[in-house]
mmCIF file of C-alpha atoms in Angstrom:
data_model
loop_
_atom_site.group_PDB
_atom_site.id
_atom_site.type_symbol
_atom_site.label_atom_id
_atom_site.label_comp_id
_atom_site.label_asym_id
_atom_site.label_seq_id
_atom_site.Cartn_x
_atom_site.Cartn_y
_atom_site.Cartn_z
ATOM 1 C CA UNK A 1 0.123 2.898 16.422
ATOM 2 C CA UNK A 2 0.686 -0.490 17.714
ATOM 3 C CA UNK A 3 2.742 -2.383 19.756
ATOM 4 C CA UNK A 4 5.564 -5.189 19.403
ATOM 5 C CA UNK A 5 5.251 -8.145 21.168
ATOM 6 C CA UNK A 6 7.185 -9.339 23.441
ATOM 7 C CA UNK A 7 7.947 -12.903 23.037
ATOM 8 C CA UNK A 8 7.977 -15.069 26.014
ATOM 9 C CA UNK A 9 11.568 -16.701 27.140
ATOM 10 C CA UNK A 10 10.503 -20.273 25.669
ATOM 11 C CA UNK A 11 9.753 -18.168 21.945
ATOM 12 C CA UNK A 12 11.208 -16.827 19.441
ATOM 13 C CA UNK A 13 10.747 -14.532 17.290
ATOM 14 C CA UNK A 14 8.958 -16.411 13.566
ATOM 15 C CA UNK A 15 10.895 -13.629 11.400
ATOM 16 C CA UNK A 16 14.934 -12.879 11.205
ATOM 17 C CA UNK A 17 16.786 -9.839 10.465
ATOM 18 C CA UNK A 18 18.213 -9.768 6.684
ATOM 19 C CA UNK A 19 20.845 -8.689 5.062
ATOM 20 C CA UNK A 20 21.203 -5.549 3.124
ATOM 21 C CA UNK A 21 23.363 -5.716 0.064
ATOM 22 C CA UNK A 22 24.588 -3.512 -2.483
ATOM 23 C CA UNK A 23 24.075 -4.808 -5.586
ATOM 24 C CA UNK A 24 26.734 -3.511 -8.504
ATOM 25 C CA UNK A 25 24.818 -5.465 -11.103
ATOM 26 C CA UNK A 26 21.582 -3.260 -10.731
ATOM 27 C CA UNK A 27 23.899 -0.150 -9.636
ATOM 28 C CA UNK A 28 25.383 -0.719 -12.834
ATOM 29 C CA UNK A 29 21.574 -0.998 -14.948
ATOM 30 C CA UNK A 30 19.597 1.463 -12.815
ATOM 31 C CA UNK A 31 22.799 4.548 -12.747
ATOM 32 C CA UNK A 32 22.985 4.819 -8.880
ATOM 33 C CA UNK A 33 23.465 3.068 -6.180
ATOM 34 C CA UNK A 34 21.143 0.192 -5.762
ATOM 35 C CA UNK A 35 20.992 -1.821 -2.016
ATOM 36 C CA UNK A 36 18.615 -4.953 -1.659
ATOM 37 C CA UNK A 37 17.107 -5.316 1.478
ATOM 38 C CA UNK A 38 16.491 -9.610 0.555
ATOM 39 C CA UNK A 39 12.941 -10.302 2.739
ATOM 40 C CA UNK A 40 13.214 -13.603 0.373
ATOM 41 C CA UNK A 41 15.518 -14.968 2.569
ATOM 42 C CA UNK A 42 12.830 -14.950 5.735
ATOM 43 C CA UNK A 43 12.025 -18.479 7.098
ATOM 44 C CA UNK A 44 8.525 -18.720 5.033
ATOM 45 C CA UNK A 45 10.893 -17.349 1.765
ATOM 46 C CA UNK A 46 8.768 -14.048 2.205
ATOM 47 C CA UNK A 47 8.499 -10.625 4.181
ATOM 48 C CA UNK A 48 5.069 -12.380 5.315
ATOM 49 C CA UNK A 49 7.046 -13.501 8.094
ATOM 50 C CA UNK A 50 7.338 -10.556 9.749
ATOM 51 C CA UNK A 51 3.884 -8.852 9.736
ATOM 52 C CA UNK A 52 2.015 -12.495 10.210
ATOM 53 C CA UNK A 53 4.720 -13.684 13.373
ATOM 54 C CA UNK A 54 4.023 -10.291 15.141
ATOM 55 C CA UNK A 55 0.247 -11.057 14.817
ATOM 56 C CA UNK A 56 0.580 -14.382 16.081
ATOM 57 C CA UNK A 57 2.525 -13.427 18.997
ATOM 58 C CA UNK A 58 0.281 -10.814 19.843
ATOM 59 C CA UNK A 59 -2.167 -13.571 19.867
ATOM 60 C CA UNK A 60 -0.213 -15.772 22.189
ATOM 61 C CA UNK A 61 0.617 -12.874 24.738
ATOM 62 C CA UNK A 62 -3.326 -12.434 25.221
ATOM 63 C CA UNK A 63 -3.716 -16.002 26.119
ATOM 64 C CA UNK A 64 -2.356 -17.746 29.074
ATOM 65 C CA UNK A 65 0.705 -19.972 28.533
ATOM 66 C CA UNK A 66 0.473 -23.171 26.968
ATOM 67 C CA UNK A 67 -3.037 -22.067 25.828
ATOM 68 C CA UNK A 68 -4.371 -24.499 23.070
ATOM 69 C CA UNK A 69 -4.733 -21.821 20.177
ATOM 70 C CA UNK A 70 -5.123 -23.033 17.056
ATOM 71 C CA UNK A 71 -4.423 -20.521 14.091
ATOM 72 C CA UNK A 72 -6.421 -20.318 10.864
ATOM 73 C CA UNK A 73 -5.144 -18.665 7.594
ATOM 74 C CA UNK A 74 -7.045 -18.782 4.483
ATOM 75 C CA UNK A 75 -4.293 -17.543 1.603
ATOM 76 C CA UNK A 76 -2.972 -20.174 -0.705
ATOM 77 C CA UNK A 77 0.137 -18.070 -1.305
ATOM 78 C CA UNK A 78 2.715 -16.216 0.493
ATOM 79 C CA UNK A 79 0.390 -15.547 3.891
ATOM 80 C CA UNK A 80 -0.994 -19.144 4.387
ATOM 81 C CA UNK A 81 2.669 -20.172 3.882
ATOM 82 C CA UNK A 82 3.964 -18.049 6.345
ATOM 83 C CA UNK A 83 1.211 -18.611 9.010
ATOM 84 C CA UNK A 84 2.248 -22.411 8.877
ATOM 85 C CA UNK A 85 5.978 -21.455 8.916
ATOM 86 C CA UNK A 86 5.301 -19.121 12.025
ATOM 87 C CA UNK A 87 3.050 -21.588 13.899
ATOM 88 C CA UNK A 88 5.630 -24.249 13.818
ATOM 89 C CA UNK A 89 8.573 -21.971 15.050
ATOM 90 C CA UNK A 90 5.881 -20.950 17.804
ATOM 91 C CA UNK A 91 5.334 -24.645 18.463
ATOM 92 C CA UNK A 92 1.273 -23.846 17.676
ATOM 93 C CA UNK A 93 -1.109 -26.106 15.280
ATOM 94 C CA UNK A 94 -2.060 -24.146 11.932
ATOM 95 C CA UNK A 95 -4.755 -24.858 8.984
ATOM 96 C CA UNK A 96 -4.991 -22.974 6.158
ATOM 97 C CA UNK A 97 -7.940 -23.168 4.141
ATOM 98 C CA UNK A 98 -7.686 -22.538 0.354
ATOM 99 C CA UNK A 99 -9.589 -21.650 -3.043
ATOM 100 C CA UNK A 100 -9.706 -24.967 -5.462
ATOM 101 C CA UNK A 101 -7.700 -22.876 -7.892
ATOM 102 C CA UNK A 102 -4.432 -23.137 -5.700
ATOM 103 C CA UNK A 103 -1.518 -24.359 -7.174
ATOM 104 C CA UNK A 104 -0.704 -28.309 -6.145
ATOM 105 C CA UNK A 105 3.008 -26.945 -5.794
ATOM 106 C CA UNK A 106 1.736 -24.574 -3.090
ATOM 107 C CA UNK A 107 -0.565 -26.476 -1.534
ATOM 108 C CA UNK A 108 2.593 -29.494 -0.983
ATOM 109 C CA UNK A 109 4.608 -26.306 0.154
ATOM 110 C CA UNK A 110 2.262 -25.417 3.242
ATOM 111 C CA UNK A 111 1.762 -29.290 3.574
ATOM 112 C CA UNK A 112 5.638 -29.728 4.275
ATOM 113 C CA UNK A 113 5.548 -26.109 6.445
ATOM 114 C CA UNK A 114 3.691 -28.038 8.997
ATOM 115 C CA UNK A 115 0.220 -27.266 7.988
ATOM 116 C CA UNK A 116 -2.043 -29.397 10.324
ATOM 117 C CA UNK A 117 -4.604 -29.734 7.419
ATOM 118 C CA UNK A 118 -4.980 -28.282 4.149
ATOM 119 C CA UNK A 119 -8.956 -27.586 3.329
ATOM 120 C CA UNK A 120 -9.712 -26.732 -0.542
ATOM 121 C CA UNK A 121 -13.045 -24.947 -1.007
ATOM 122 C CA UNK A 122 -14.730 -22.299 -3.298
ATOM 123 C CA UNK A 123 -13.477 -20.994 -6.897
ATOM 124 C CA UNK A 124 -12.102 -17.480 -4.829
ATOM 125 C CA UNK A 125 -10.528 -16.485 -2.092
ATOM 126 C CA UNK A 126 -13.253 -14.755 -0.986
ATOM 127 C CA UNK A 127 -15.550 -18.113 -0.761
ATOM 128 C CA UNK A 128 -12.740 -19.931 0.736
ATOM 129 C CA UNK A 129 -12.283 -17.064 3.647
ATOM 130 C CA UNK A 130 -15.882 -17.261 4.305
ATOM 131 C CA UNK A 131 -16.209 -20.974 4.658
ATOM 132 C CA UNK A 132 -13.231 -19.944 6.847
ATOM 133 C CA UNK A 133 -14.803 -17.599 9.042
ATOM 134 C CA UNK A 134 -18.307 -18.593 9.155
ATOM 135 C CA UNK A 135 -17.852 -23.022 9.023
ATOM 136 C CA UNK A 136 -14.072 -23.435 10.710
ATOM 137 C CA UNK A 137 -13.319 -21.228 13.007
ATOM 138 C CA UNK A 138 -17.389 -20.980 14.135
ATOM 139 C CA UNK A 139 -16.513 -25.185 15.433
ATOM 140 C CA UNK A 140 -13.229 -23.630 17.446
ATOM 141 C CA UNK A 141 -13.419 -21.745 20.470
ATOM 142 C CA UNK A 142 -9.258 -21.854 20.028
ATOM 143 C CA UNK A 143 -8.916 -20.955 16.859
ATOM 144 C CA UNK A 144 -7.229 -17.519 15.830
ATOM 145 C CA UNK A 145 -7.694 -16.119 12.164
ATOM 146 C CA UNK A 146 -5.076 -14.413 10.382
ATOM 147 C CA UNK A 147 -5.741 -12.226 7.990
ATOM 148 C CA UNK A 148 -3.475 -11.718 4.976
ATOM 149 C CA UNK A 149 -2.434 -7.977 5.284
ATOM 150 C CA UNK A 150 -5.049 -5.695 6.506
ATOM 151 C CA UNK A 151 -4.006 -5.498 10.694
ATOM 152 C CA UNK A 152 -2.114 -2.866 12.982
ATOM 153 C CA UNK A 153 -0.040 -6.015 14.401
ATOM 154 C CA UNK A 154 0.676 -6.748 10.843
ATOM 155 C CA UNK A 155 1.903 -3.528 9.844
ATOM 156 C CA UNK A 156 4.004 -2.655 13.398
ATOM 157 C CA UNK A 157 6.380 -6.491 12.574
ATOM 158 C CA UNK A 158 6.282 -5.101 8.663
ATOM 159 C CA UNK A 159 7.917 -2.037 10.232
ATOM 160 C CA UNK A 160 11.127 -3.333 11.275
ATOM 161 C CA UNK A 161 12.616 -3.723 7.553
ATOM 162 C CA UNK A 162 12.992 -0.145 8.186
ATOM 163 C CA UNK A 163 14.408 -0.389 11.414
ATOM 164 C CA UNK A 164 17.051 -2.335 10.385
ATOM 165 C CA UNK A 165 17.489 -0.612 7.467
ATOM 166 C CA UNK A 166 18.541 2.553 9.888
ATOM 167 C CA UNK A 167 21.114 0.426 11.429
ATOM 168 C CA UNK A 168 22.100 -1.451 8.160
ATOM 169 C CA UNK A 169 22.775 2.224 6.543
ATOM 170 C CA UNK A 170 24.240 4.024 9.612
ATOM 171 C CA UNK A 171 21.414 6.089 9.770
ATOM 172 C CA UNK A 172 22.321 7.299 6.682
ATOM 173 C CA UNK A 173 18.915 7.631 4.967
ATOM 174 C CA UNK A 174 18.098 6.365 1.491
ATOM 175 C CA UNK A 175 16.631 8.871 -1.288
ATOM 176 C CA UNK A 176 14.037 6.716 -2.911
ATOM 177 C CA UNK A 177 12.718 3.036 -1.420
ATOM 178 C CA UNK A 178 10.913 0.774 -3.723
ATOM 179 C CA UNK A 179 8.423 -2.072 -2.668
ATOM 180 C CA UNK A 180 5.499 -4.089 -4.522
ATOM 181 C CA UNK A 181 1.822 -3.444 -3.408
ATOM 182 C CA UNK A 182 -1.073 -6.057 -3.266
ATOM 183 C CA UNK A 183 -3.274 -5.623 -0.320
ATOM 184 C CA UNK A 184 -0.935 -2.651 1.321
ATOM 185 C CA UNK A 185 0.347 -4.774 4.910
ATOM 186 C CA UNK A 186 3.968 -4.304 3.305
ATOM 187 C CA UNK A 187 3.290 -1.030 2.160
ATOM 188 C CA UNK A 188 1.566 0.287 5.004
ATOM 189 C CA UNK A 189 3.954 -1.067 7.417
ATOM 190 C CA UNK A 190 7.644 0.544 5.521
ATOM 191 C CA UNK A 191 5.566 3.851 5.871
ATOM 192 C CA UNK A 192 5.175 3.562 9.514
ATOM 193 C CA UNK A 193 8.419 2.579 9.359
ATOM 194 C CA UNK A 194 9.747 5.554 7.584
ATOM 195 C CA UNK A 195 7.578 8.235 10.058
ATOM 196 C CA UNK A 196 9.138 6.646 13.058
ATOM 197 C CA UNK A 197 12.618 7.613 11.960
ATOM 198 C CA UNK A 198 11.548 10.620 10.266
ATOM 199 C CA UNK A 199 12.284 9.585 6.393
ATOM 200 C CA UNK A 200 8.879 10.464 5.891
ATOM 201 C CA UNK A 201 10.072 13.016 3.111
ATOM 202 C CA UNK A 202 11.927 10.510 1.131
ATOM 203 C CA UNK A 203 10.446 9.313 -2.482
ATOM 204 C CA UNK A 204 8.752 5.972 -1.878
ATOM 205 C CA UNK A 205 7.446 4.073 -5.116
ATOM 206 C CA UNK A 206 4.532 1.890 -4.868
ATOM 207 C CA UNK A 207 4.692 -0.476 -7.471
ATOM 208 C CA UNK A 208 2.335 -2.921 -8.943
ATOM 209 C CA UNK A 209 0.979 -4.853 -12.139
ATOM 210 C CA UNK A 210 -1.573 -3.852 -14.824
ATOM 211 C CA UNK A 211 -4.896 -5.993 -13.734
ATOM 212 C CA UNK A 212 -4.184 -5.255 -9.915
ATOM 213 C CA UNK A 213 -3.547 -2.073 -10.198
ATOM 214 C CA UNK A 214 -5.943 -1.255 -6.602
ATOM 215 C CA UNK A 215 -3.790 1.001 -4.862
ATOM 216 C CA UNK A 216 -3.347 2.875 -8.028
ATOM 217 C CA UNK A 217 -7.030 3.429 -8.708
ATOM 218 C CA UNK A 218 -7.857 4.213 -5.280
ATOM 219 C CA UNK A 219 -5.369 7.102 -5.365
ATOM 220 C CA UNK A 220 -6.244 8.341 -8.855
ATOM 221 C CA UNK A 221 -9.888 8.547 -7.918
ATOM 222 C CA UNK A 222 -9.115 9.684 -4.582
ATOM 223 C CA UNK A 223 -11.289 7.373 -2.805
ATOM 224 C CA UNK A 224 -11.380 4.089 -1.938
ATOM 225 C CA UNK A 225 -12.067 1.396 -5.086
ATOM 226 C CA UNK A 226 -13.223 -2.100 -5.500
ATOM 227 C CA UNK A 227 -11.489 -3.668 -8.494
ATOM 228 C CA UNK A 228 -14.400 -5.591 -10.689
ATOM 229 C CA UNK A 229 -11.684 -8.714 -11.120
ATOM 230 C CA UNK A 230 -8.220 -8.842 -10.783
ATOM 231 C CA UNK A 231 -5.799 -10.721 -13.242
ATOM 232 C CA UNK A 232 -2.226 -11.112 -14.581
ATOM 233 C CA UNK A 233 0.444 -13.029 -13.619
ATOM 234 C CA UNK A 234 1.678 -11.673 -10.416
ATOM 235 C CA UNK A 235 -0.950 -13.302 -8.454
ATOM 236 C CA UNK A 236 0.240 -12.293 -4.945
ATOM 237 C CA UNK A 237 -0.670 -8.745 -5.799
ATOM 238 C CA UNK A 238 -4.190 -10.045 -6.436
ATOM 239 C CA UNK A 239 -5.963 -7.887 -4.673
ATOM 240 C CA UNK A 240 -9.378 -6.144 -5.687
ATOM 241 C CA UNK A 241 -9.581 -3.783 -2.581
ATOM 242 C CA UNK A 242 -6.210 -2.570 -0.567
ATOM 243 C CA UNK A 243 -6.489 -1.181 3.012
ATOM 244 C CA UNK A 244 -7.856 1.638 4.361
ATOM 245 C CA UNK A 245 -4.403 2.588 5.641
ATOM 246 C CA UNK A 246 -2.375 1.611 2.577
ATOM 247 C CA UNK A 247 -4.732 4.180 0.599
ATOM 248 C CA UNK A 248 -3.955 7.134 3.117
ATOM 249 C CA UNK A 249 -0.635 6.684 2.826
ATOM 250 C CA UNK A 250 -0.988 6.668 -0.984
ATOM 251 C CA UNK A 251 -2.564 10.056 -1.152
ATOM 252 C CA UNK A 252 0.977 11.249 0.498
ATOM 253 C CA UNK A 253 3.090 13.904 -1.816
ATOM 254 C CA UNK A 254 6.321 11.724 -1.822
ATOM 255 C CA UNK A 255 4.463 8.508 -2.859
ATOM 256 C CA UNK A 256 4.574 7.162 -6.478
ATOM 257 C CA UNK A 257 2.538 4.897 -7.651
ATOM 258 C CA UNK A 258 3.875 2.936 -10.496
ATOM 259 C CA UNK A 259 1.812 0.382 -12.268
ATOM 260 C CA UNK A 260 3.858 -1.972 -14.516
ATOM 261 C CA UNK A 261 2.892 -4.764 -16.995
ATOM 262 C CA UNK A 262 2.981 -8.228 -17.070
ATOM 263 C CA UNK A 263 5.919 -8.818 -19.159
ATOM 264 C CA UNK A 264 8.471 -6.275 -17.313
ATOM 265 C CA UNK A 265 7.814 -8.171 -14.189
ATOM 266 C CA UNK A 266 8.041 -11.259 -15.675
ATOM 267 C CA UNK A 267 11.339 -9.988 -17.168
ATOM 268 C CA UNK A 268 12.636 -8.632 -13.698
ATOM 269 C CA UNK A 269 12.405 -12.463 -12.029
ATOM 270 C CA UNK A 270 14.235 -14.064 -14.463
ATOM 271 C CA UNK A 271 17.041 -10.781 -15.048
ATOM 272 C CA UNK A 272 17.192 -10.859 -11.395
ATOM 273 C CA UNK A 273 17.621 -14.644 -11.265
ATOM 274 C CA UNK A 274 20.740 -13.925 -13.562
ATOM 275 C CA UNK A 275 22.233 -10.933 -12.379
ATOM 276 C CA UNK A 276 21.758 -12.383 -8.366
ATOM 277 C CA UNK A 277 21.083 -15.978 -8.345
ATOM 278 C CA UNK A 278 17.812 -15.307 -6.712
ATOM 279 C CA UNK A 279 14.345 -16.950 -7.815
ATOM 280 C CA UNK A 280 11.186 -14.319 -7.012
ATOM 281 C CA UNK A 281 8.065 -14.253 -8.216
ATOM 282 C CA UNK A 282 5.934 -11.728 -10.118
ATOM 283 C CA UNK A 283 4.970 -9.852 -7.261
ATOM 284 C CA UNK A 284 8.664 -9.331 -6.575
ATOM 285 C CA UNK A 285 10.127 -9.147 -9.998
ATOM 286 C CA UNK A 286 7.660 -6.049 -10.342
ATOM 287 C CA UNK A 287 9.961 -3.551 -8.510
ATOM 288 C CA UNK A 288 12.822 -4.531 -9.741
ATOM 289 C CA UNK A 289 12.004 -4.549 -13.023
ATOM 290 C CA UNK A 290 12.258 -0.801 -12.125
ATOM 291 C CA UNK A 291 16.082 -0.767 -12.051
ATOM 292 C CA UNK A 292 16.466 -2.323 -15.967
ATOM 293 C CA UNK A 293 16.254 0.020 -18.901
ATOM 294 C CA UNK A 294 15.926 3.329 -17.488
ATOM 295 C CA UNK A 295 12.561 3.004 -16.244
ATOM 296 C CA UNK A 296 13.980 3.980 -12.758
ATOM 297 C CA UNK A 297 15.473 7.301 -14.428
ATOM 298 C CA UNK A 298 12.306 8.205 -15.664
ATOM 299 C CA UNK A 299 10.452 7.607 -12.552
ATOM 300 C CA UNK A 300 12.646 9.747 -10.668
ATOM 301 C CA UNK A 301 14.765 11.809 -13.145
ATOM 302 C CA UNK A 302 16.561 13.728 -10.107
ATOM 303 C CA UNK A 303 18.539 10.612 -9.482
ATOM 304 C CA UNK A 304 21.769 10.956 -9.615
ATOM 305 C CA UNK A 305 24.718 7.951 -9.686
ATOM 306 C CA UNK A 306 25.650 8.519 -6.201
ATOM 307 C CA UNK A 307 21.840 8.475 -4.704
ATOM 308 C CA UNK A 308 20.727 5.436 -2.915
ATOM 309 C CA UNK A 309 17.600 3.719 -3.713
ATOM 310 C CA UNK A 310 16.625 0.740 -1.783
ATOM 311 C CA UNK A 311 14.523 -2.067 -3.210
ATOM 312 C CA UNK A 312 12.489 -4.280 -0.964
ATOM 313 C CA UNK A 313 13.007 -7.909 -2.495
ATOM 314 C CA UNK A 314 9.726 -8.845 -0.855
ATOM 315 C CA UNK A 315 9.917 -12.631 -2.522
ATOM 316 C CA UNK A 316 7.474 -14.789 -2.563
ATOM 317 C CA UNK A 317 7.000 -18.791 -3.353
ATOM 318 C CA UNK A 318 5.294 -19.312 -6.338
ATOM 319 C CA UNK A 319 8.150 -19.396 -8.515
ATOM 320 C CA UNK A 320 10.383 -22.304 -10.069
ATOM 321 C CA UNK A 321 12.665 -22.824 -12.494
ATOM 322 C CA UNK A 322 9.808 -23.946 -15.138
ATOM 323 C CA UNK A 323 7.942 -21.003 -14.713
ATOM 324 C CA UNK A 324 10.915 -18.721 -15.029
ATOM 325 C CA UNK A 325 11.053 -20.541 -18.413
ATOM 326 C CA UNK A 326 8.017 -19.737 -19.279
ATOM 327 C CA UNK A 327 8.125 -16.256 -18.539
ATOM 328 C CA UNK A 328 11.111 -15.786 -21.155
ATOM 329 C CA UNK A 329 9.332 -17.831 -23.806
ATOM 330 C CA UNK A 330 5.986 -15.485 -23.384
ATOM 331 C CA UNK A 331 7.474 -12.298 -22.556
ATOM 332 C CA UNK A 332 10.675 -12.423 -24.350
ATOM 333 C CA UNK A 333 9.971 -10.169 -27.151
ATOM 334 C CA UNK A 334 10.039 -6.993 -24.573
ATOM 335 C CA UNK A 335 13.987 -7.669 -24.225
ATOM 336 C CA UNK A 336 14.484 -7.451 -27.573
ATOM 337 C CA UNK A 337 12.559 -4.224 -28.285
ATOM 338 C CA UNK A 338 14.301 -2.646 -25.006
ATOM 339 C CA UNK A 339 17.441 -3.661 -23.435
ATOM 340 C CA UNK A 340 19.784 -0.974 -23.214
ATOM 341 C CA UNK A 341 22.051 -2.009 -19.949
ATOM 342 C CA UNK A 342 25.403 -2.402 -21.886
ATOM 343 C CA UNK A 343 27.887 -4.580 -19.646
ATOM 344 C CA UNK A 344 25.147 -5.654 -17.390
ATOM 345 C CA UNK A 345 25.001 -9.570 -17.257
ATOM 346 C CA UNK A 346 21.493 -10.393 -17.702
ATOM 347 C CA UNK A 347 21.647 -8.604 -21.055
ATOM 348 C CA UNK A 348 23.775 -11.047 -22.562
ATOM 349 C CA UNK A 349 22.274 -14.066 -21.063
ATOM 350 C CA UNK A 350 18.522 -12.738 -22.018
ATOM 351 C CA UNK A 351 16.829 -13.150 -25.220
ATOM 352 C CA UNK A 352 17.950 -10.160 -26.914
ATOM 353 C CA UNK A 353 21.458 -10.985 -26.132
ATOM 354 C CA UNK A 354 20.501 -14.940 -27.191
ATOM 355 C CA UNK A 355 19.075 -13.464 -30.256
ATOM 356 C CA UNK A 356 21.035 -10.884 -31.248
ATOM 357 C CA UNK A 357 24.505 -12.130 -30.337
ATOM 358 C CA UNK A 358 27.597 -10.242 -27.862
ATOM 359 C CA UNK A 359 27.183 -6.839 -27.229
ATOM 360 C CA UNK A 360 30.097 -4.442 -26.827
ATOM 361 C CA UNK A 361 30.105 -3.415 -23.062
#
């Protein structure tokens, strides 16, 4: 296992400690008690803050101070964004070098982060790392990369929800905790998390999205798989290959993995966004889609309405009110073949409550 590092006097930490709330609303939808451990509120709007700061002040601590490092990210999404975010806490230049098919709202997001340039290069993330690794950082002896998810320094800062969470819940632990999976650095990193303070026993569900479905497949096959393409909506999760150490823990007896489709995460953003005036993405909306019409129940049918599940609200920035739209105008039909939380908010303000009129509560 790793190590935390330990910032020097003129740093601080790129990452803050948030809250954890119980939520009635999805109490209310899911039949037990639901708390929301909100990683959206994190400086880069992401739990990316954590894993990604830790790295970077690993990096420092090996260097001598005021060393000119230079640190090089090449996500377009939630990892670039926090790299940038982190640097400029740290007081450190960042670039972030991205696929052409990145989003001109993300790319002006890591521009305003503090981004010291912004390079767009080949149709994948995989071309655009490369030209990374091999063209960039080859021209700077200073220059640090930072990968996305797949690093022990990553995992040990993606630890600490869990640490808190022991605090938070009076070391009072949870029966079932519920986080999104893309490349595993989240996952990986609540799991050492949950060994340290022996919860290693509780029910953890690893959920994700039809088209990136990796962890998933690795488990079922029991090895290690390569996803030929990835695709869906829930981009963040885009990942054809998670990590060696996400897939061990997968194998583990209490670990679920729960692959959901497009339209119930789509339907969890924007029933989240009206239940808890929160915007999340996809990536996010996945797991919490879990707590809306019983699909939580029949996940874990031992639940009862005093057990406490907590749901990692890992947010995420590629979200807006637009796309939110969007999402109800493609996906709304799934609302209106399944709502069943009577009293809950969101199921008036949805489409089946839009379509269909009041429902008795």
């Amino acid at each position: 296992m790793g190590s935390m590092a330990e910032p020097r006097p003129e740093l601080r930490n790129p990452w803050v400690e948030t809250p954890l709330n119980e939520s009635a609303i999805l109490s209310k939808a899911a039949g037990c008690r639901v708390f929301l451990k909100l990683e959206n509120l994190q400086p880069s709007g992401s739990f990316k803050s954590r894993g990604i700061g830790n790295l970077m002040l690993q990096a420092i601590r090996k260097h001598p101070p005021h060393w000119p490092i230079h640190f090089y990210s090449s996500s377009g999404g939630n990892a670039g964004l926090a790299c940038v975010t982190a640097a400029r806490t740290l007081g450190y230049p960042a670039t972030v070098v991205v696929p052409l098919s990145t989003k001109p709202m993300m790319i002006a997001k890591i521009r305003t982060a503090g981004a010291t340039e912004v390079v767009q290069t080949g149709a994948t993330w995989r071309e655009a790392d490369k030209h990374l690794r091999e063209e960039v950082l080859a021209k700077d002896k200073n220059g640090v990369y930072v990968p996305p998810f797949d690093h022990q320094h990553i995992w040990d800062g993606n630890s600490l929800i869990i640490d808190e969470l022991a605090s938070q819940m009076h070391a009072e632990k949870p029966d079932a905790l519920i986080c999104s999976v893309g490349g595993g650095g989240l996952f990986s990193g609540l799991m050492q998390g949950l060994d340290k303070h022996s919860w290693d026993a509780i029910d953890v569900l690893a959920v994700e999205t039809e088209g990136t479905n990796s962890l998933y497949s690795a488990v079922a096959a029991n090895q290690l798989v390569t996803l030929p393409s990835v695709s869906g909506i829930a981009t963040s999760l885009a990942c054809t290959r998670v990590a060696e150490k996400a897939f061990q823990y997968g194998r583990r007896s209490n670990v679920k993995c729960v692959v959901l489709a497009d339209a119930e995460a789509a339907m969890g953003c924007w029933r989240f966004a009206d239940d808890e005036r929160m915007l999340v993405d996809a990536a996010c909306g996945a797991p919490l889609a879990l707590c809306y019409d019983g699909r939580l129940k029949r996940v874990l049918p031992g639940l009862a309405p005093e057990s406490k599940v907590v749901v990692v609200v890992c947010g995420g920035s590629i979200v807006t009110l637009d796309i939110l739209a969007e999402y109800r105008r493609e996906f709304g039909y799934i609302e209106k073949m399944t709502t069943s939380d009577e009293g809950v908010p969101s199921t008036f303000s949805g489409p089946n409550g839009q379509t269909n009129g009041e429902k008795s509560g």
